[in-house]
PDB file of N, CA and C in Angstrom:
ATOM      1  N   UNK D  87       0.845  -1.180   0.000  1.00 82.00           N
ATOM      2  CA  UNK D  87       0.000   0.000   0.000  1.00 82.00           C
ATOM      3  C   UNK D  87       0.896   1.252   0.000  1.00 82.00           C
ATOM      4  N   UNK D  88       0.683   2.170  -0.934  1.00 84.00           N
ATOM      5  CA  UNK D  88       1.381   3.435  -0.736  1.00 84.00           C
ATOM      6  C   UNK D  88       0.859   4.586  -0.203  1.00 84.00           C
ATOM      7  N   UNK D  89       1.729   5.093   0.203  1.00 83.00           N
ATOM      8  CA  UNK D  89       1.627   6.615   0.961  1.00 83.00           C
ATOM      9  C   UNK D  89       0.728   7.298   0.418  1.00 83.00           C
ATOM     10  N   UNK D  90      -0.154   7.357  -0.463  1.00 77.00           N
ATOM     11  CA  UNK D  90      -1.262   7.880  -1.220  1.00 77.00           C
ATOM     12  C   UNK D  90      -2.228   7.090  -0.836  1.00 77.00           C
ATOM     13  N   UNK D  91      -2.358   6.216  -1.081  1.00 81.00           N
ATOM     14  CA  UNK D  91      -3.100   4.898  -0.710  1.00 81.00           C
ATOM     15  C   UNK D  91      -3.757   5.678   1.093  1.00 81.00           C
ATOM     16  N   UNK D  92      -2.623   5.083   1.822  1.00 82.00           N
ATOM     17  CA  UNK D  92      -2.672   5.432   3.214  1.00 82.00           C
ATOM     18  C   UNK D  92      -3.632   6.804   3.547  1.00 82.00           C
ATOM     19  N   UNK D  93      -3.106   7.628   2.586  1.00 77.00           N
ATOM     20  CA  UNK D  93      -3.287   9.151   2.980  1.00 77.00           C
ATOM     21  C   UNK D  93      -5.013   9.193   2.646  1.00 77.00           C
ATOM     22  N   UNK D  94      -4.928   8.680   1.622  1.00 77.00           N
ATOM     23  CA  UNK D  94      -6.781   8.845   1.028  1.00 77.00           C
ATOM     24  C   UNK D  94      -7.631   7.914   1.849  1.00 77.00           C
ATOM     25  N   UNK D  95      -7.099   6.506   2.796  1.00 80.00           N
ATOM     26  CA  UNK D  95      -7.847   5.859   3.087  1.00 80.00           C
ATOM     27  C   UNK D  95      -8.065   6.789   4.803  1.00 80.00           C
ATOM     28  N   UNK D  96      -7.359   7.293   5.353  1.00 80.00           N
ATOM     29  CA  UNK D  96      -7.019   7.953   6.378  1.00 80.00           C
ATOM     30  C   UNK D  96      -8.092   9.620   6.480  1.00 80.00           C
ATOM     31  N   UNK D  97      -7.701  10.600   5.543  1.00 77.00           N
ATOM     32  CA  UNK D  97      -8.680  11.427   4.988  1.00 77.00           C
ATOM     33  C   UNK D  97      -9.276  12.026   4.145  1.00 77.00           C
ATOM     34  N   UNK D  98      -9.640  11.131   3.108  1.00 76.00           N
ATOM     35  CA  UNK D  98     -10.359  10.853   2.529  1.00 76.00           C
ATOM     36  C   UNK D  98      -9.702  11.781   1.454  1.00 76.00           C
ATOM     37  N   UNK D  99     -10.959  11.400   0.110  1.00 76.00           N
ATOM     38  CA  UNK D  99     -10.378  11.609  -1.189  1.00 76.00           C
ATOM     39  C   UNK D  99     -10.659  13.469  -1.491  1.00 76.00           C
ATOM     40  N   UNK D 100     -11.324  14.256  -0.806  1.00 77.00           N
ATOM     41  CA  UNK D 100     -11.363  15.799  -0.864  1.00 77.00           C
ATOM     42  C   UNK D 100     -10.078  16.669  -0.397  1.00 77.00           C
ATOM     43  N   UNK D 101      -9.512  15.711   0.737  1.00 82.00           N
ATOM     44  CA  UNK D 101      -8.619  16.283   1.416  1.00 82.00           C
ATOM     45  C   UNK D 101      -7.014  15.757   0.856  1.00 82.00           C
ATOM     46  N   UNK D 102      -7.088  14.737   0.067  1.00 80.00           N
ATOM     47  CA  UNK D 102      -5.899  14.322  -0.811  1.00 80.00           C
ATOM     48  C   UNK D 102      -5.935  15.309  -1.862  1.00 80.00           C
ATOM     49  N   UNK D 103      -6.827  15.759  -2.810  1.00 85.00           N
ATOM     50  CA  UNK D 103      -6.942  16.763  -3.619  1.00 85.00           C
ATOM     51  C   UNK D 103      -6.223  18.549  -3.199  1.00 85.00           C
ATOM     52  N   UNK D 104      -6.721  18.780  -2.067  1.00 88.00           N
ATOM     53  CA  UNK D 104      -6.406  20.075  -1.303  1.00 88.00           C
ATOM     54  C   UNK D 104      -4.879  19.571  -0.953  1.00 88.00           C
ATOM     55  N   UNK D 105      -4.550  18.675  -0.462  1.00 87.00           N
ATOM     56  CA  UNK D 105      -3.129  18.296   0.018  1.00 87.00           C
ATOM     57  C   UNK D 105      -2.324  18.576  -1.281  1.00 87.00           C
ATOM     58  N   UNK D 106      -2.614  17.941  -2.933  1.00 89.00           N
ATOM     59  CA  UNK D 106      -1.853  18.035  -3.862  1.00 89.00           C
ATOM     60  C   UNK D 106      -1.505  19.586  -4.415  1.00 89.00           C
ATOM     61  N   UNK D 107      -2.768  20.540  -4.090  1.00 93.00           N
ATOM     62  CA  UNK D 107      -3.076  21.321  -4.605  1.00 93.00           C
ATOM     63  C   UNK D 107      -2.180  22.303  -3.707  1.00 93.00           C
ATOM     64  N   UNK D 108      -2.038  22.406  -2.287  1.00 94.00           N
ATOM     65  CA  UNK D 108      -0.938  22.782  -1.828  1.00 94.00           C
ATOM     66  C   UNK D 108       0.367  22.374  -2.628  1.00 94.00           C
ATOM     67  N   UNK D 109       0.823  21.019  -2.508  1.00 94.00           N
ATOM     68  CA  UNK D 109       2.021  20.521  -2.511  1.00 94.00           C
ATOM     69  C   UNK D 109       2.484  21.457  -4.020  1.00 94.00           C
ATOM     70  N   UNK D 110       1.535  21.146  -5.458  1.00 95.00           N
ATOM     71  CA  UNK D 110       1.557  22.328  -6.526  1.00 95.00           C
ATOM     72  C   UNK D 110       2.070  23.874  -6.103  1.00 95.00           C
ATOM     73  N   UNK D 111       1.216  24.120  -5.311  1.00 96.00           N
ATOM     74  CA  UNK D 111       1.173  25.691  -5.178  1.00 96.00           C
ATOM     75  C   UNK D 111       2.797  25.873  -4.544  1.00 96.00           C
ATOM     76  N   UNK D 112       2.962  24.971  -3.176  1.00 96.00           N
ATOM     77  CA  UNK D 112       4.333  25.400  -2.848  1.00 96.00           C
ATOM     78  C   UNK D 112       5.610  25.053  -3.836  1.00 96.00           C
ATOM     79  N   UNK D 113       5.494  24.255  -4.540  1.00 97.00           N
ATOM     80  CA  UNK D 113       6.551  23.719  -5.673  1.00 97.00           C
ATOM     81  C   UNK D 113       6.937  24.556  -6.725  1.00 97.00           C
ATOM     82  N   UNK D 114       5.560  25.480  -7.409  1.00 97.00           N
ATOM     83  CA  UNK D 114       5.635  26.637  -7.642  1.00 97.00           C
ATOM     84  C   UNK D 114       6.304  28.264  -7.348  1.00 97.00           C
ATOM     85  N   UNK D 115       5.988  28.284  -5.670  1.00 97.00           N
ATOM     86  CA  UNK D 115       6.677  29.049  -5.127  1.00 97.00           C
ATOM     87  C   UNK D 115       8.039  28.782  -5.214  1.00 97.00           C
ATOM     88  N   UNK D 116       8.367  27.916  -4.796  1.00 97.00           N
ATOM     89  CA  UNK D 116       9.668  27.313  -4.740  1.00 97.00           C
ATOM     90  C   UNK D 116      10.499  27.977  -6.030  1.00 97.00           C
ATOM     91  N   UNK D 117      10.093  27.435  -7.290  1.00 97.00           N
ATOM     92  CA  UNK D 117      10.253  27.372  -8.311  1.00 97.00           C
ATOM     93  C   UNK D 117      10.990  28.798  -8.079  1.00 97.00           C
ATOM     94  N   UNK D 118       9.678  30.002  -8.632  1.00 96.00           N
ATOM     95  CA  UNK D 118       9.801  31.349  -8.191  1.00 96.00           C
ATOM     96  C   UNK D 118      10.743  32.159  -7.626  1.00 96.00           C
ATOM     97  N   UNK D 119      11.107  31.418  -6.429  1.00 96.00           N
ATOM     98  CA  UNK D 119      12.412  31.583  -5.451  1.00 96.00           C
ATOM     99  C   UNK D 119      13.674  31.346  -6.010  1.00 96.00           C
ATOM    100  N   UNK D 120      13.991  30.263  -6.468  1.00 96.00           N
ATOM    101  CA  UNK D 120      15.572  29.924  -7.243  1.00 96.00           C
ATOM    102  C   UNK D 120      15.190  30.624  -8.224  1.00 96.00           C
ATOM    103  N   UNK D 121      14.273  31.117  -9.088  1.00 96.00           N
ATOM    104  CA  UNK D 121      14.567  32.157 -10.106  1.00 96.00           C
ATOM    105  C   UNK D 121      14.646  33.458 -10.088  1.00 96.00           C
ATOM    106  N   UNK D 122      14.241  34.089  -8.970  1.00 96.00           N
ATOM    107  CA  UNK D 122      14.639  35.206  -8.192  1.00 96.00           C
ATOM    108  C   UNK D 122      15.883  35.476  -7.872  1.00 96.00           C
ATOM    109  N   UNK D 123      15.921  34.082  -7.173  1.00 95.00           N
ATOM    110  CA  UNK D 123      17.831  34.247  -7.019  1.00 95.00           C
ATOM    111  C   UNK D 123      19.020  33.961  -7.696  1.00 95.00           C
ATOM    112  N   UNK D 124      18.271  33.415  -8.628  1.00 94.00           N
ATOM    113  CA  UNK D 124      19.456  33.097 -10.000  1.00 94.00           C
ATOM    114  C   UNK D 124      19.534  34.522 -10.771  1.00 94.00           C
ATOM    115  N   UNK D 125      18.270  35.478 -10.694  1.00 94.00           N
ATOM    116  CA  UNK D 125      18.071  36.816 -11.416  1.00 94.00           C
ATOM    117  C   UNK D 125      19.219  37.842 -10.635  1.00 94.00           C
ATOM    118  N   UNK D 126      18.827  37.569  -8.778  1.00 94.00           N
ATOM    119  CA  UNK D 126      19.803  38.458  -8.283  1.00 94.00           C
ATOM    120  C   UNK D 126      21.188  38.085  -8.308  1.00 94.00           C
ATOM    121  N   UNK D 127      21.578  36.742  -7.824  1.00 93.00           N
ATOM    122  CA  UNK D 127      22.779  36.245  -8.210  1.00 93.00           C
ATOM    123  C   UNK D 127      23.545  37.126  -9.168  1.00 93.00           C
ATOM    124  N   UNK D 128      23.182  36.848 -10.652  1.00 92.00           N
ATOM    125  CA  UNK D 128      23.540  37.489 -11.967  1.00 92.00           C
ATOM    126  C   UNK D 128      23.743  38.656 -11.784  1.00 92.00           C
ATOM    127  N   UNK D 129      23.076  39.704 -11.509  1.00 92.00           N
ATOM    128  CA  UNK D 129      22.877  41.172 -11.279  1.00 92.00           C
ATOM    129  C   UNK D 129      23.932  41.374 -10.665  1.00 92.00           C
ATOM    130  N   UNK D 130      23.939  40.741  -9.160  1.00 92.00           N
ATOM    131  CA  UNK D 130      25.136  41.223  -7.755  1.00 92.00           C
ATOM    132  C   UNK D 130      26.594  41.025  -9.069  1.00 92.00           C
ATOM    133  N   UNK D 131      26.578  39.466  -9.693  1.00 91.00           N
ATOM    134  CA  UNK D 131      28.099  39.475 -10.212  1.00 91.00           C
ATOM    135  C   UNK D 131      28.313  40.308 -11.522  1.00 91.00           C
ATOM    136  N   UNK D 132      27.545  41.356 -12.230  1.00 90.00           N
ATOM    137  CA  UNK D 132      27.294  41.850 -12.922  1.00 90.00           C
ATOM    138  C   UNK D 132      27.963  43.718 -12.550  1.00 90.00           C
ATOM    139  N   UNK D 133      27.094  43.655 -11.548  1.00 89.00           N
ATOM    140  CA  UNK D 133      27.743  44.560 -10.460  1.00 89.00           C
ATOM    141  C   UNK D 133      28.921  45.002  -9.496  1.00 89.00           C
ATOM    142  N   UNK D 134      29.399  43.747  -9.904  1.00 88.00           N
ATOM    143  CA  UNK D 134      30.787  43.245  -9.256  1.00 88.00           C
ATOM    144  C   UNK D 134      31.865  43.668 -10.105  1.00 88.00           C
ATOM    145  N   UNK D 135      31.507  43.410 -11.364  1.00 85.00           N
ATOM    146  CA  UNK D 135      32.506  43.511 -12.404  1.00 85.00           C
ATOM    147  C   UNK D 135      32.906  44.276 -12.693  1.00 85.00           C
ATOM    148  N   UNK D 136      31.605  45.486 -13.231  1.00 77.00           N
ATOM    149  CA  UNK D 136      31.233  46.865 -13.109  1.00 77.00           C
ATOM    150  C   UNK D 136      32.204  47.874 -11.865  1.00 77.00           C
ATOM    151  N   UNK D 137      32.145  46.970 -10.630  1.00 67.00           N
ATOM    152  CA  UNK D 137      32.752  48.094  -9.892  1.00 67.00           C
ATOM    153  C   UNK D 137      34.591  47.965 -10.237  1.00 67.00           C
ATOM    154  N   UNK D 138      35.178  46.717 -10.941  1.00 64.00           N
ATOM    155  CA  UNK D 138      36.619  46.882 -10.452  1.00 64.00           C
ATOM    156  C   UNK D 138      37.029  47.755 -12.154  1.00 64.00           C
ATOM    157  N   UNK D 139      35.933  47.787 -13.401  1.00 62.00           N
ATOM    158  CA  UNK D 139      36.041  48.560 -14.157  1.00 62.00           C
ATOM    159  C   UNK D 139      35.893  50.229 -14.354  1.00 62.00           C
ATOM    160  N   UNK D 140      35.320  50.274 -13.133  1.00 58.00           N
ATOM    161  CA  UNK D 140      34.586  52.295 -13.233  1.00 58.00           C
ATOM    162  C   UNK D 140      35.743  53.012 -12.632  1.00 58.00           C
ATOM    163  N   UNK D 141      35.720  54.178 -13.219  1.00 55.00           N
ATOM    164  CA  UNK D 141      36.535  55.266 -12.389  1.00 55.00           C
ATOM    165  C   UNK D 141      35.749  55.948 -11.332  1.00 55.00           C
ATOM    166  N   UNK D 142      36.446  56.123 -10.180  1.00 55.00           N
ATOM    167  CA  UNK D 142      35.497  56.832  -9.034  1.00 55.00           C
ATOM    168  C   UNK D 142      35.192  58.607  -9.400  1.00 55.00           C
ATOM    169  N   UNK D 143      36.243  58.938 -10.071  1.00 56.00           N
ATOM    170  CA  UNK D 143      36.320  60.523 -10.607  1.00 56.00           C
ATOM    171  C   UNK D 143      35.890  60.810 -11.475  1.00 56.00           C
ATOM    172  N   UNK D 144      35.258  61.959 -11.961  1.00 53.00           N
ATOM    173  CA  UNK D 144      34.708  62.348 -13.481  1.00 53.00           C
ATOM    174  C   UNK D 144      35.639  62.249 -14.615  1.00 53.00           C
ATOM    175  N   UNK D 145      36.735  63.394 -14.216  1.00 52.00           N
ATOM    176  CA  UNK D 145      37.231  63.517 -15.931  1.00 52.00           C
ATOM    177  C   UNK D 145      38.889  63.527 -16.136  1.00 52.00           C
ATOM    178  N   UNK D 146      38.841  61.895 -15.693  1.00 52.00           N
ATOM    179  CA  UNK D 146      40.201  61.189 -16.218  1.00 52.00           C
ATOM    180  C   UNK D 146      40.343  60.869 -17.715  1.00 52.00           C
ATOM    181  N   UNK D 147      39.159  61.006 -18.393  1.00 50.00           N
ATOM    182  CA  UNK D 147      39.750  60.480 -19.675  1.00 50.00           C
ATOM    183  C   UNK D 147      38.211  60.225 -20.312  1.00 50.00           C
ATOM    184  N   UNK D 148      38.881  60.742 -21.656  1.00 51.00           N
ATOM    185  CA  UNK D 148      37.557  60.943 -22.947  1.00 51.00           C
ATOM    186  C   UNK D 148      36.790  59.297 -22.809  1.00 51.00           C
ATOM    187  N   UNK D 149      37.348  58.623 -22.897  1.00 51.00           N
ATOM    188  CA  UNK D 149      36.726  57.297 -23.450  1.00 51.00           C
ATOM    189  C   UNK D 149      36.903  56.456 -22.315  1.00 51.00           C
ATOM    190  N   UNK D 150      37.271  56.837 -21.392  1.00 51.00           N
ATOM    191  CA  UNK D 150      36.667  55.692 -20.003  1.00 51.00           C
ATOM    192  C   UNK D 150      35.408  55.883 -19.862  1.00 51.00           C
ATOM    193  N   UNK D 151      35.444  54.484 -19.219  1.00 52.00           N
ATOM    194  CA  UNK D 151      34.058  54.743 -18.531  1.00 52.00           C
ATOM    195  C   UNK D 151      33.777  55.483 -16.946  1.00 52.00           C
ATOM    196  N   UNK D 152      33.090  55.742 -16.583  1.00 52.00           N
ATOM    197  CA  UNK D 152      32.570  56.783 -15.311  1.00 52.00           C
ATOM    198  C   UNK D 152      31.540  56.131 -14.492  1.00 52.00           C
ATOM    199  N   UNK D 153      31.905  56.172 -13.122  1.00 57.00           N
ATOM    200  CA  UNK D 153      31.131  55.514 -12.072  1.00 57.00           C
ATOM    201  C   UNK D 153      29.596  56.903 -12.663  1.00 57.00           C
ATOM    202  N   UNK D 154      28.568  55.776 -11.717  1.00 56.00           N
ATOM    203  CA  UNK D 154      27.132  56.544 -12.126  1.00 56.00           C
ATOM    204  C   UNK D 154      27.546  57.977 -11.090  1.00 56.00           C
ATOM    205  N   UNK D 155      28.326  57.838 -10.106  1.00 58.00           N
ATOM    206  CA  UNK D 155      28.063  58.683  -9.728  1.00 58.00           C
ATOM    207  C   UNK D 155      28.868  59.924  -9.856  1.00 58.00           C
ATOM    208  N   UNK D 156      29.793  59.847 -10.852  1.00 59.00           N
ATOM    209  CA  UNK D 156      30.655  60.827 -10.918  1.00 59.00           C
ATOM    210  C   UNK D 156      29.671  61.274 -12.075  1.00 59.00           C
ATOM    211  N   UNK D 157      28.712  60.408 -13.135  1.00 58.00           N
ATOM    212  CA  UNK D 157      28.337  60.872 -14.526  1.00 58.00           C
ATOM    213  C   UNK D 157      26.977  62.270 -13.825  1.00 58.00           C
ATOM    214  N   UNK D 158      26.509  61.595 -12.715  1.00 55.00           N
ATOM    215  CA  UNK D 158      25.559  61.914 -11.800  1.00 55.00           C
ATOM    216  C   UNK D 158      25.922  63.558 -11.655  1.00 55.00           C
ATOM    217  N   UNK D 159      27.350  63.563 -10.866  1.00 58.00           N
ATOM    218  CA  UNK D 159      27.651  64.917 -10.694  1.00 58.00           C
ATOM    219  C   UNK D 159      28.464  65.279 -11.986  1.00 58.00           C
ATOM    220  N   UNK D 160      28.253  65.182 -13.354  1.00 62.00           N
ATOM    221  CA  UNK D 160      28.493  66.303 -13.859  1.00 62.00           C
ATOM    222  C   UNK D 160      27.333  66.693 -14.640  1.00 62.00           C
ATOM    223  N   UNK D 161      26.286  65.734 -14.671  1.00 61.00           N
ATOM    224  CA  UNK D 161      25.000  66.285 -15.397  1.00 61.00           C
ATOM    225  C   UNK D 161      24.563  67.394 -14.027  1.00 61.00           C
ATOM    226  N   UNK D 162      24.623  67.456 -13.249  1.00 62.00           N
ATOM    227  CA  UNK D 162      24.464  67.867 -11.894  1.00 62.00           C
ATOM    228  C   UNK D 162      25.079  69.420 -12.471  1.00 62.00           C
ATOM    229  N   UNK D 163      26.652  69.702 -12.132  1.00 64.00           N
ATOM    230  CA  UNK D 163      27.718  70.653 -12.515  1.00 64.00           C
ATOM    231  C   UNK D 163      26.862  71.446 -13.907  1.00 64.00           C
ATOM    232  N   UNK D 164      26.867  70.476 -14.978  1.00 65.00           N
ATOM    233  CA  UNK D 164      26.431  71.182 -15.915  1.00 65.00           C
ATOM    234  C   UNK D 164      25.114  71.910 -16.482  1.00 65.00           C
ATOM    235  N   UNK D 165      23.773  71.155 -15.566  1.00 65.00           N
ATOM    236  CA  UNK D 165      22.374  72.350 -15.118  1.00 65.00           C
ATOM    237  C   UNK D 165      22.497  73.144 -14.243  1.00 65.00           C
ATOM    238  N   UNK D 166      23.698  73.137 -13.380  1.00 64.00           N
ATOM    239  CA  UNK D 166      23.959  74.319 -12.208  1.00 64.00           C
ATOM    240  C   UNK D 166      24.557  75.311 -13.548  1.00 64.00           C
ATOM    241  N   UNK D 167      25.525  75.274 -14.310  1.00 64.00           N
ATOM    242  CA  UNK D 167      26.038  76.119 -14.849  1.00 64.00           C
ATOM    243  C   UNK D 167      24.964  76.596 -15.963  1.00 64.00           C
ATOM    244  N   UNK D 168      23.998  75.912 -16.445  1.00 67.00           N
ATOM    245  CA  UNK D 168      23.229  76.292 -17.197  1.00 67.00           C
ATOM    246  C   UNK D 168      22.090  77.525 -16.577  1.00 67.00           C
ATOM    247  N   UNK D 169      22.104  77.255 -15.378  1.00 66.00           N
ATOM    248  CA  UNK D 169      20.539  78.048 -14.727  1.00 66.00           C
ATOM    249  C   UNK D 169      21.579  78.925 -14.091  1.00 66.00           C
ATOM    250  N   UNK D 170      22.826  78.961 -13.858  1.00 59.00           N
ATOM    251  CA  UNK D 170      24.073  80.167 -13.554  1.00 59.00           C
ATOM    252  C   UNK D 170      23.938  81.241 -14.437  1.00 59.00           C
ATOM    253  N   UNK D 171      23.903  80.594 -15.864  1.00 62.00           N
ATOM    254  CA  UNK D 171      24.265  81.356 -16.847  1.00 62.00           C
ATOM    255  C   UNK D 171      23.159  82.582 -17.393  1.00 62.00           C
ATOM    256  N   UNK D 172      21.768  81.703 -17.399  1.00 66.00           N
ATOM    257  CA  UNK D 172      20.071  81.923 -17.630  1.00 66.00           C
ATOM    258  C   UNK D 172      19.898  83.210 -16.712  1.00 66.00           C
ATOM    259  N   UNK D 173      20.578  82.720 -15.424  1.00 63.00           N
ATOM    260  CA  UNK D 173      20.093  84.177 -14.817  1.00 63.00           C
ATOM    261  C   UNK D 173      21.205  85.423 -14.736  1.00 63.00           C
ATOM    262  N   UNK D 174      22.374  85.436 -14.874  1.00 64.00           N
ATOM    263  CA  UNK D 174      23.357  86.211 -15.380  1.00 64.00           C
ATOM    264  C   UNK D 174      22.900  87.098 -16.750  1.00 64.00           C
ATOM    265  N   UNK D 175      22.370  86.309 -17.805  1.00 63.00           N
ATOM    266  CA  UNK D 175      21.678  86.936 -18.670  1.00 63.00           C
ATOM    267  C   UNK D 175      20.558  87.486 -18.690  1.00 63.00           C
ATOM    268  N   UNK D 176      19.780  87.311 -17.482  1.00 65.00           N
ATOM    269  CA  UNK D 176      18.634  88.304 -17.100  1.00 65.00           C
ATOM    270  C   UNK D 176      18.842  89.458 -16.792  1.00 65.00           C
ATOM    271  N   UNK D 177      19.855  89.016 -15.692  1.00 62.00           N
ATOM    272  CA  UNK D 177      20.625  90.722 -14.896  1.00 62.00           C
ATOM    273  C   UNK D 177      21.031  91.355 -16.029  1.00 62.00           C
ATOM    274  N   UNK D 178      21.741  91.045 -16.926  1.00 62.00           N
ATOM    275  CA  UNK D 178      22.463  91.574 -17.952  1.00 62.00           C
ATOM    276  C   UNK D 178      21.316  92.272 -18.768  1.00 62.00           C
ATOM    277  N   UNK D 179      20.507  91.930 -19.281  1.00 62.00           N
ATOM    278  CA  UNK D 179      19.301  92.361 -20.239  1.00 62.00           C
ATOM    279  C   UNK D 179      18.755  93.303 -19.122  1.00 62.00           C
ATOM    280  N   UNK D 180      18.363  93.354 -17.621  1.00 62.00           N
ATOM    281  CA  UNK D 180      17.623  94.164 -17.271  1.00 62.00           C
ATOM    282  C   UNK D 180      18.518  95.228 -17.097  1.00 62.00           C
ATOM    283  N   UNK D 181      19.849  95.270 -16.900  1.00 63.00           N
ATOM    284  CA  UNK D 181      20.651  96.350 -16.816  1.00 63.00           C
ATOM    285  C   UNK D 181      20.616  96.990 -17.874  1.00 63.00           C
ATOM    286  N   UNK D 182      20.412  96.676 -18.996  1.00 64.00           N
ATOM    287  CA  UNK D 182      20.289  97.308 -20.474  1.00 64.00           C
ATOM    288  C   UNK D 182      19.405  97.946 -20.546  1.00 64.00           C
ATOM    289  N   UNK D 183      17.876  97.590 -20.337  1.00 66.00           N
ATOM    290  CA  UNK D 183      16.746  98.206 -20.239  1.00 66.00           C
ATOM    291  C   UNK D 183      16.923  98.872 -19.511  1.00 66.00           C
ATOM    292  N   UNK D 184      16.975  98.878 -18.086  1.00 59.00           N
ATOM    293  CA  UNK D 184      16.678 100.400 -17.125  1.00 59.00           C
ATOM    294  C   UNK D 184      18.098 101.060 -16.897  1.00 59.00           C
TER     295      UNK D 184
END
């Protein structure tokens, strides 16, 4: 007699159904889980690689590449100098007029 056998003669054939239907659902989850972590896995060593290639500084060189955060602060540097400039040329134009 097998463990199925046992299980259905024990509680009955509604509750073997709900039992499988778990055992599905968590096998699923499961599933879910190692592919989550095979996704982050990848990413972290992806990220890894990334860091022993980046420069920590902005502007060592035309054709390196640039940590996000140095690229960060010069798009940063360069709308400060833009809205520097925008209003320098206001003062300038209103000094003309009055």
């Amino acid at each position: 007699m097998s463990q199925r056998d046992i299980f259905e003669k024990t509680y009955g054939n509604h509750q073997m159904l709900e039992y499988q239907q778990a055992v599905q659902t968590l096998e699923e989850r499961v599933a879910r889980i190692r592919n989550n972590q095979a996704t982050i896995q990848s990413i972290e060593e992806k990220m890894n690689q990334k860091e022993h290639t980046m420069i920590t500084s902005g502007s060592q060189g035309v054709n390196q590449l640039e940590s996000p955060v140095a690229s960060h602060h010069s798009i940063t540097r360069k709308s400060v100098a833009k809205s520097h400039h925008s209003l320098q040329s206001q003062v300038v134009s209103r000094r003309r007029q009055g």
